[in-house]
Short mmCIF file of C-alpha atoms in Angstrom, two decimals:
data_model
loop_
_atom_site.label_atom_id
_atom_site.label_comp_id
_atom_site.label_asym_id
_atom_site.label_seq_id
_atom_site.Cartn_x
_atom_site.Cartn_y
_atom_site.Cartn_z
CA MET A 107 -12.65 -201.48 28.40
CA ALA A 108 -12.43 -199.48 25.22
CA ALA A 109 -9.29 -201.34 24.27
CA VAL A 110 -10.90 -204.76 24.48
CA THR A 111 -14.06 -203.57 22.75
CA SER A 112 -11.91 -202.29 19.92
CA LEU A 113 -9.97 -205.55 19.76
CA SER A 114 -13.25 -207.47 19.67
CA GLN A 115 -14.08 -205.80 16.38
CA THR A 116 -10.57 -205.39 14.94
CA HIS A 117 -9.43 -208.94 15.59
CA LEU A 118 -12.62 -210.80 14.75
CA ASN A 119 -11.21 -211.20 11.25
CA LEU A 120 -7.89 -212.28 12.76
CA SER A 121 -9.66 -214.93 14.78
CA LEU A 122 -11.98 -216.24 12.11
CA PRO A 123 -10.17 -215.74 8.81
CA SER A 124 -10.85 -219.19 7.45
CA TYR A 125 -14.58 -218.76 7.94
CA THR A 126 -14.88 -215.19 6.67
CA PHE A 127 -16.60 -214.49 8.95
CA THR A 128 -15.66 -202.72 47.81
CA SER A 129 -16.53 -203.62 50.92
CA SER A 130 -13.65 -204.37 53.32
CA ILE A 131 -15.72 -206.93 55.25
CA THR A 132 -15.70 -210.54 54.02
CA THR A 133 -18.99 -212.31 54.64
CA PRO A 134 -18.52 -215.97 55.73
CA LEU A 135 -19.68 -218.66 53.34
CA ASN A 136 -23.18 -219.82 54.10
CA ASN A 137 -24.23 -223.02 55.82
CA LEU A 138 -24.59 -224.81 52.47
CA TYR A 139 -20.84 -224.69 51.93
CA LEU A 140 -20.11 -225.62 55.55
CA ARG A 141 -22.50 -228.58 55.48
CA ARG A 142 -21.05 -229.98 52.27
CA ARG A 143 -17.47 -229.93 53.57
CA ARG A 144 -18.15 -233.38 55.01
CA ARG A 145 -19.01 -234.89 51.63
CA LYS A 146 -15.85 -235.11 49.55
CA PRO A 147 -16.21 -236.52 46.04
CA SER A 148 -13.72 -239.12 44.96
CA ASN A 149 -12.57 -237.14 41.93
CA PHE A 150 -11.68 -233.46 42.05
CA PRO A 151 -9.28 -231.19 40.17
CA ALA A 152 -5.73 -230.42 41.14
CA LYS A 153 -5.17 -227.36 43.27
CA CYS A 154 -5.05 -224.18 41.24
CA SER A 155 -1.69 -222.54 40.58
CA VAL A 156 -0.83 -219.64 42.87
CA ASN A 157 0.93 -217.87 39.98
CA LEU A 158 -2.13 -216.49 38.23
CA PRO A 159 -1.27 -213.36 36.25
CA LEU A 160 -4.29 -211.53 37.70
CA LYS A 161 -4.91 -211.46 41.44
CA PRO A 162 -8.46 -211.05 42.80
CA SER A 163 -8.99 -207.62 44.35
CA SER A 164 -12.39 -208.02 46.01
CA PRO A 165 -13.11 -209.75 49.33
CA ALA A 166 -15.34 -212.24 47.49
CA GLY A 167 -12.62 -212.97 44.95
CA LYS A 168 -9.99 -213.48 47.64
CA SER A 169 -12.36 -215.78 49.52
CA LEU A 170 -12.97 -217.88 46.40
CA SER A 171 -9.24 -217.96 45.67
CA THR A 172 -8.64 -219.40 49.15
CA VAL A 173 -11.28 -222.09 48.60
CA LEU A 174 -9.82 -222.87 45.18
CA GLN A 175 -6.38 -223.34 46.72
CA ASN A 176 -7.39 -225.35 49.77
CA ASP A 177 -10.76 -227.01 49.06
CA PRO A 178 -11.28 -227.15 45.27
CA HIS A 179 -13.94 -229.88 45.61
CA PHE A 180 -16.18 -227.37 47.44
CA PHE A 181 -15.47 -224.54 45.03
CA TYR A 182 -18.89 -224.27 43.38
CA ASP A 183 -20.68 -224.26 46.73
CA ALA A 184 -18.56 -221.24 47.62
CA VAL A 185 -19.27 -219.53 44.29
CA LEU A 186 -23.03 -220.01 44.68
CA SER A 187 -22.89 -218.60 48.19
CA GLU A 188 -20.94 -215.51 47.18
CA LEU A 189 -23.09 -214.82 44.11
CA ARG A 190 -26.30 -215.01 46.12
CA ARG A 191 -24.88 -212.63 48.70
CA LEU A 192 -23.70 -210.18 46.02
CA SER A 193 -27.06 -210.30 44.25
CA GLY A 194 -28.88 -209.66 47.53
CA ASP A 195 -26.59 -206.77 48.49
CA ARG A 196 -27.02 -205.08 45.13
CA ASP A 197 -30.80 -205.55 45.10
CA ASP A 198 -31.12 -204.25 48.67
CA ALA A 199 -29.18 -201.09 47.84
CA PHE A 200 -31.33 -200.46 44.77
CA THR A 201 -34.53 -201.07 46.74
CA ARG A 202 -33.50 -198.54 49.40
CA PHE A 203 -32.82 -196.02 46.65
CA GLN A 204 -36.27 -196.55 45.12
CA LEU A 205 -37.96 -196.17 48.51
CA SER A 206 -36.11 -192.89 49.11
CA LEU A 207 -37.05 -191.22 45.83
CA ALA A 208 -39.51 -188.85 47.51
CA SER A 209 -37.15 -187.97 50.36
CA PRO A 210 -34.23 -185.52 50.63
CA GLU A 211 -31.90 -188.51 51.00
CA ALA A 212 -32.63 -189.83 47.48
CA SER A 213 -29.33 -188.57 46.04
CA LEU A 214 -27.40 -190.17 48.90
CA HIS A 215 -29.09 -193.55 48.42
CA ARG A 216 -28.59 -193.33 44.67
CA ARG A 217 -24.86 -192.81 45.20
CA ILE A 218 -24.75 -195.72 47.65
CA ALA A 219 -26.53 -197.95 45.12
CA GLU A 220 -24.07 -196.93 42.39
CA LEU A 221 -21.08 -197.68 44.63
CA LYS A 222 -22.56 -201.02 45.62
CA GLU A 223 -23.14 -201.95 41.98
CA ALA A 224 -19.55 -201.06 41.08
CA GLU A 225 -18.28 -203.06 44.04
CA CYS A 226 -20.37 -206.07 43.04
CA GLN A 227 -19.18 -205.85 39.44
CA VAL A 228 -15.54 -206.15 40.54
CA ALA A 229 -16.47 -209.10 42.76
CA VAL A 230 -18.31 -210.82 39.89
CA GLU A 231 -15.33 -210.28 37.56
CA ASP A 232 -13.20 -212.01 40.19
CA ALA A 233 -15.76 -214.84 40.38
CA LEU A 234 -15.60 -215.24 36.59
CA TYR A 235 -11.82 -215.43 36.77
CA MET A 236 -11.85 -217.96 39.59
CA ILE A 237 -14.29 -220.19 37.68
CA ILE A 238 -12.04 -220.03 34.61
CA SER A 239 -9.02 -220.87 36.78
CA TYR A 240 -10.93 -223.81 38.23
CA LYS A 241 -11.72 -225.07 34.73
CA PHE A 242 -8.02 -224.98 33.86
CA SER A 243 -7.17 -226.85 37.04
CA GLU A 244 -9.63 -229.57 36.01
CA ILE A 245 -7.41 -230.39 33.02
CA ARG A 246 -4.23 -229.97 35.09
CA VAL A 247 -3.10 -226.85 33.20
CA PRO A 248 -1.93 -223.76 35.10
CA LEU A 249 -2.59 -220.40 33.49
CA VAL A 250 0.58 -218.84 32.15
CA PRO A 251 1.85 -216.34 34.75
CA SER A 252 2.92 -212.81 33.89
CA LEU A 253 5.26 -213.14 30.88
CA SER A 254 8.00 -211.32 32.75
CA ARG A 255 8.24 -214.40 34.98
CA CYS A 256 8.71 -216.71 31.99
CA VAL A 257 11.87 -215.10 30.59
CA TYR A 258 15.03 -217.19 30.87
CA ASN A 259 18.34 -215.83 29.60
CA GLY A 260 16.52 -213.12 27.68
CA ARG A 261 14.15 -215.55 25.95
CA LEU A 262 10.47 -216.23 26.66
CA GLU A 263 9.82 -219.92 27.15
CA ILE A 264 6.62 -221.45 28.55
CA LEU A 265 7.23 -224.90 29.97
CA PRO A 266 5.78 -227.46 30.03
CA SER A 267 3.76 -226.88 26.87
CA LYS A 268 0.59 -228.71 27.99
CA ASP A 269 -0.57 -228.84 24.36
CA TRP A 270 -2.24 -232.23 24.73
CA GLU A 271 -4.25 -231.18 27.78
CA LEU A 272 -5.37 -227.92 26.16
CA GLU A 273 -6.41 -229.75 23.00
CA SER A 274 -8.23 -232.47 24.95
CA ILE A 275 -11.18 -230.19 25.77
CA HIS A 276 -12.17 -230.11 22.09
CA THR A 277 -13.82 -232.69 19.87
CA PRO A 278 -11.85 -233.77 16.76
CA GLU A 279 -13.97 -231.51 14.55
CA ILE A 280 -13.46 -228.45 16.75
CA LEU A 281 -9.79 -229.28 17.21
CA GLU A 282 -9.37 -229.19 13.45
CA LEU A 283 -10.75 -225.63 13.43
CA VAL A 284 -8.45 -224.68 16.31
CA ARG A 285 -5.42 -226.02 14.42
CA GLU A 286 -6.41 -224.04 11.35
CA HIS A 287 -6.58 -220.98 13.59
CA LEU A 288 -3.04 -221.75 14.81
CA SER A 289 -1.88 -221.98 11.22
CA VAL A 290 -3.43 -218.62 10.33
CA VAL A 291 -2.25 -216.56 13.31
CA LEU A 292 1.17 -218.20 13.88
CA GLY A 293 2.04 -220.01 10.67
CA TRP A 294 2.12 -223.24 12.68
CA LYS A 295 2.00 -226.49 10.71
CA ALA A 296 1.02 -229.91 12.01
CA GLY A 297 3.98 -232.25 12.11
CA SER A 298 6.57 -229.51 12.44
CA ASN A 299 9.84 -230.94 13.72
CA VAL A 300 11.46 -230.03 17.03
CA SER A 301 14.03 -227.71 15.50
CA VAL A 302 11.29 -225.62 13.89
CA ASN A 303 9.11 -225.51 17.00
CA TRP A 304 11.95 -224.44 19.28
CA SER A 305 13.94 -222.20 16.96
CA THR A 306 14.26 -218.59 18.12
CA THR A 307 11.80 -216.13 16.64
CA GLU A 308 11.03 -212.48 17.28
CA VAL A 309 7.56 -211.10 17.91
CA ARG A 310 6.35 -207.72 19.09
CA ARG A 311 4.71 -207.81 22.51
CA GLN A 312 1.71 -205.81 21.28
CA HIS A 313 1.15 -208.19 18.35
CA LEU A 314 1.32 -211.23 20.62
CA SER A 315 -1.21 -209.59 22.95
CA GLN A 316 -3.56 -208.95 20.03
CA VAL A 317 -3.24 -212.56 18.85
CA TYR A 318 -4.10 -213.72 22.39
CA VAL A 319 -7.23 -211.55 22.57
CA GLY A 320 -8.29 -212.67 19.10
CA SER A 321 -7.86 -216.30 20.16
CA VAL A 322 -9.97 -215.76 23.29
CA LEU A 323 -12.74 -214.43 21.06
CA PHE A 324 -12.30 -217.39 18.72
CA GLY A 325 -12.76 -219.87 21.58
CA TYR A 326 -15.79 -217.92 22.76
CA PHE A 327 -17.19 -218.05 19.24
CA LEU A 328 -16.70 -221.82 18.99
CA LYS A 329 -18.63 -222.41 22.20
CA SER A 330 -21.43 -220.04 21.24
CA ALA A 331 -21.73 -221.45 17.72
CA SER A 332 -21.80 -225.02 19.03
CA LEU A 333 -24.75 -224.28 21.29
CA ARG A 334 -26.53 -222.38 18.52
CA LEU A 335 -26.09 -225.36 16.20
CA ARG A 336 -27.59 -227.67 18.80
CA LEU A 337 -30.52 -225.31 19.34
CA GLU A 338 -31.25 -225.22 15.62
CA HIS A 339 -31.15 -229.02 15.46
CA ASN A 340 -33.83 -229.07 18.14
CA LEU A 341 -36.16 -226.92 16.02
CA PRO A 342 -39.78 -228.05 15.83
CA PRO A 343 -40.66 -229.49 12.39
CA THR A 344 -42.74 -226.40 11.57
CA LEU A 345 -39.61 -224.24 11.80
CA GLU A 346 -37.13 -226.47 9.98
CA ASN A 347 -37.09 -224.28 6.87
CA VAL A 348 -36.77 -220.97 8.70
CA PRO A 349 -33.48 -219.27 7.71
CA CYS A 350 -30.72 -219.19 10.31
CA GLY A 351 -31.10 -216.33 12.75
CA ASN A 352 -34.80 -215.74 11.99
CA TRP A 353 -36.31 -217.89 14.69
CA THR A 354 -36.61 -217.76 18.45
CA PRO A 355 -36.68 -221.03 20.43
CA SER A 356 -39.50 -221.58 22.86
CA PRO A 357 -38.70 -220.63 26.48
CA GLU A 358 -38.83 -224.30 27.47
CA LEU A 359 -36.45 -225.41 24.72
CA GLY A 360 -34.00 -222.54 25.10
CA SER A 361 -33.94 -222.76 28.87
CA GLN A 362 -33.45 -226.52 28.96
CA VAL A 363 -30.63 -226.57 26.40
CA THR A 364 -28.83 -223.69 28.08
CA LYS A 365 -29.12 -225.31 31.49
CA ASP A 366 -27.84 -228.61 30.12
CA VAL A 367 -24.72 -226.97 28.73
CA VAL A 368 -24.10 -224.62 31.64
CA PHE A 369 -24.62 -226.87 34.61
CA GLY A 370 -22.96 -229.87 33.03
CA GLN A 371 -19.81 -227.91 32.33
CA MET A 372 -19.80 -226.93 35.98
CA GLY A 373 -19.76 -230.52 37.15
CA ILE A 374 -23.42 -230.66 38.21
CA PRO A 375 -25.43 -233.78 37.29
CA GLY A 376 -27.24 -233.53 33.96
CA PHE A 377 -24.46 -231.63 32.21
CA THR A 378 -23.83 -231.53 28.49
CA SER A 379 -20.28 -230.44 27.68
CA LEU A 380 -19.00 -228.93 24.44
CA SER A 381 -17.65 -232.34 23.49
CA GLN A 382 -20.99 -234.01 24.21
CA VAL A 383 -22.86 -231.41 22.18
CA SER A 384 -20.80 -232.22 19.11
CA GLU A 385 -20.99 -235.97 19.76
CA ARG A 386 -24.78 -235.80 19.68
CA LEU A 387 -24.53 -234.17 16.26
CA GLU A 388 -22.31 -236.85 14.76
CA ASN A 389 -25.30 -238.59 13.16
CA THR A 390 -26.67 -235.40 11.65
CA ASP A 391 -25.90 -234.05 8.20
CA ALA A 392 -24.87 -230.66 9.56
CA LYS A 393 -21.34 -230.36 10.97
CA LEU A 394 -19.88 -227.46 12.87
CA ARG A 395 -17.49 -226.53 10.05
CA CYS A 396 -20.31 -226.32 7.51
CA TYR A 397 -22.42 -224.46 10.02
CA VAL A 398 -19.90 -221.71 10.84
CA THR A 399 -18.89 -221.22 7.20
CA GLY A 400 -22.57 -220.80 6.32
CA LEU A 401 -23.33 -218.16 8.94
CA ASP A 402 -24.07 -214.68 7.68
CA ARG A 403 -22.03 -211.75 9.02
CA GLU A 404 -24.67 -210.62 11.49
CA THR A 405 -25.14 -214.06 13.05
CA ARG A 406 -21.38 -214.60 13.15
CA ASN A 407 -20.92 -211.35 15.04
CA VAL A 408 -23.68 -212.30 17.48
CA CYS A 409 -21.90 -215.59 18.25
CA ALA A 410 -18.52 -213.89 18.67
CA LYS A 411 -19.71 -210.90 20.74
CA LEU A 412 -19.04 -211.12 24.46
CA LYS A 413 -22.36 -211.16 26.30
CA SER A 414 -21.41 -209.28 29.45
CA GLN A 415 -19.58 -206.10 30.37
CA GLU A 416 -17.92 -208.07 33.15
CA GLY A 417 -16.45 -210.43 30.54
CA VAL A 418 -15.06 -207.51 28.53
CA GLU A 419 -13.46 -205.99 31.62
CA LEU A 420 -12.02 -209.34 32.68
CA ILE A 421 -10.28 -209.96 29.34
CA GLU A 422 -8.75 -206.50 29.44
CA LYS A 423 -7.48 -206.98 33.01
CA HIS A 424 -6.19 -210.50 32.38
CA CYS A 425 -4.29 -209.52 29.23
CA GLY A 426 -2.90 -206.43 30.95
CA ALA A 427 -1.59 -208.58 33.80
CA LEU A 428 -0.26 -211.24 31.41
CA PHE A 429 1.52 -209.03 28.87
CA GLY A 430 2.17 -205.87 30.87
CA ASN A 431 2.07 -202.47 29.22
CA CYS A 432 2.07 -202.94 25.45
CA SER A 433 3.15 -200.01 23.31
CA ASP A 434 3.55 -199.26 19.63
CA ASP A 435 7.32 -199.15 20.12
CA LYS A 436 8.89 -201.30 17.40
CA ASP A 437 11.75 -202.08 19.77
CA ASP A 438 9.41 -203.82 22.23
CA VAL A 439 10.29 -207.23 20.81
CA ILE A 440 10.18 -210.61 22.56
CA LEU A 441 12.54 -213.47 21.72
CA THR A 442 10.57 -216.72 21.93
CA SER A 443 9.72 -219.90 20.03
CA LEU A 444 6.82 -221.18 17.97
CA SER A 445 6.12 -223.76 20.66
CA SER A 446 5.67 -221.11 23.36
CA MET A 447 3.42 -219.00 21.14
CA LYS A 448 1.34 -222.08 20.36
CA ARG A 449 0.94 -222.68 24.09
CA LEU A 450 -0.36 -219.12 24.55
CA VAL A 451 -2.84 -219.41 21.67
CA LEU A 452 -4.20 -222.78 22.87
CA GLU A 453 -4.63 -221.32 26.36
CA ALA A 454 -6.44 -218.30 24.93
CA VAL A 455 -8.88 -220.47 22.96
CA ALA A 456 -9.61 -222.51 26.10
CA PHE A 457 -9.97 -219.27 28.10
CA GLY A 458 -12.68 -218.11 25.68
CA CYS A 459 -14.57 -221.42 25.96
CA PHE A 460 -14.37 -221.34 29.76
CA LEU A 461 -15.43 -217.68 29.88
CA TRP A 462 -18.60 -218.60 27.99
CA ASP A 463 -19.30 -221.33 30.57
CA ALA A 464 -18.60 -218.99 33.48
CA GLU A 465 -20.91 -216.27 32.15
CA GLN A 466 -23.74 -218.75 31.72
CA PHE A 467 -23.23 -220.22 35.19
CA ILE A 468 -23.17 -216.83 36.92
CA GLY A 469 -26.01 -215.47 34.80
CA HIS A 470 -28.45 -217.94 36.36
CA ILE A 471 -27.85 -216.39 39.78
CA TYR A 472 -26.55 -212.86 39.24
CA LYS A 473 -27.73 -210.48 36.49
CA LEU A 474 -24.68 -209.56 34.45
CA LYS A 475 -24.45 -206.24 32.60
CA ASP A 476 -25.21 -206.57 28.90
CA ASN A 477 -22.28 -205.73 26.65
#
């Protein structure tokens, strides 16, 4: 956790340089999931890859992984069911502890409540990861497996590249910012020929891991800043001249906008995706580029900061599973290509966007720990 927290601060400048800125018993899914099995939508994502770098460790995570593999069109019913059960289990344990405060068993119930909270946190981290995996499956892109499985003849190659699919989740304006990010962290240039993209290059494993984490934070920042821009464009006329960061939206406005973005991204009617948010701003004078370059340091850090402790833990676990043990050893060098590194960075940016969605979705049902 400390490692990711440190990277969040250290690599914020790396990510945004151009802008300066357990229980062993698995509870069955509830009747809601079982009832909806009969109603299959006509369009649903491809089955998720079984080669995820990080494997779920909780019963809830394993259950969701099974649904994701076999019945992806019922995935969100399963997520809702598990989250409600986890929330109820945690609340029940805490309630029993409160009721026992005046009894000799208070310390026992406190310990039980702490264990239950830790167990639920692991399960929620797994749920976050499964939602992110589902989002990747929607665009037909498998997460890159552990890098040790992508080495061929001593060289790391990630095939197929899936660049088009990973770029398709962004609007043209956001994609331009993503490509600038690629240029800064990799030296990538648009229009590079095949020989340049596939020529052998050396990179330290630790550096590549840091670039990946920085790119996750960059994607998270883009999603957060996009929503903030939309909120500020919905300001009442009386607040139009209030400086950025000095206003608080009304509960009705903030709640409605958040729900639009969250539930739409999850495939529930009434959704507003990241692309749709930017499309609605096409007729306004303010553009995302101008907006992010005009943010002060404090507001920029607020947009880039991960909201939940579960999100911080998940990034650390995912990167650990993806890159393995990274050391300061200068001899820990990977032979790869610019094309493969670009694939990793594009995935990381998408991972950050999807993590923001997943946190918002889960936060409406289960109280996440503040980071």
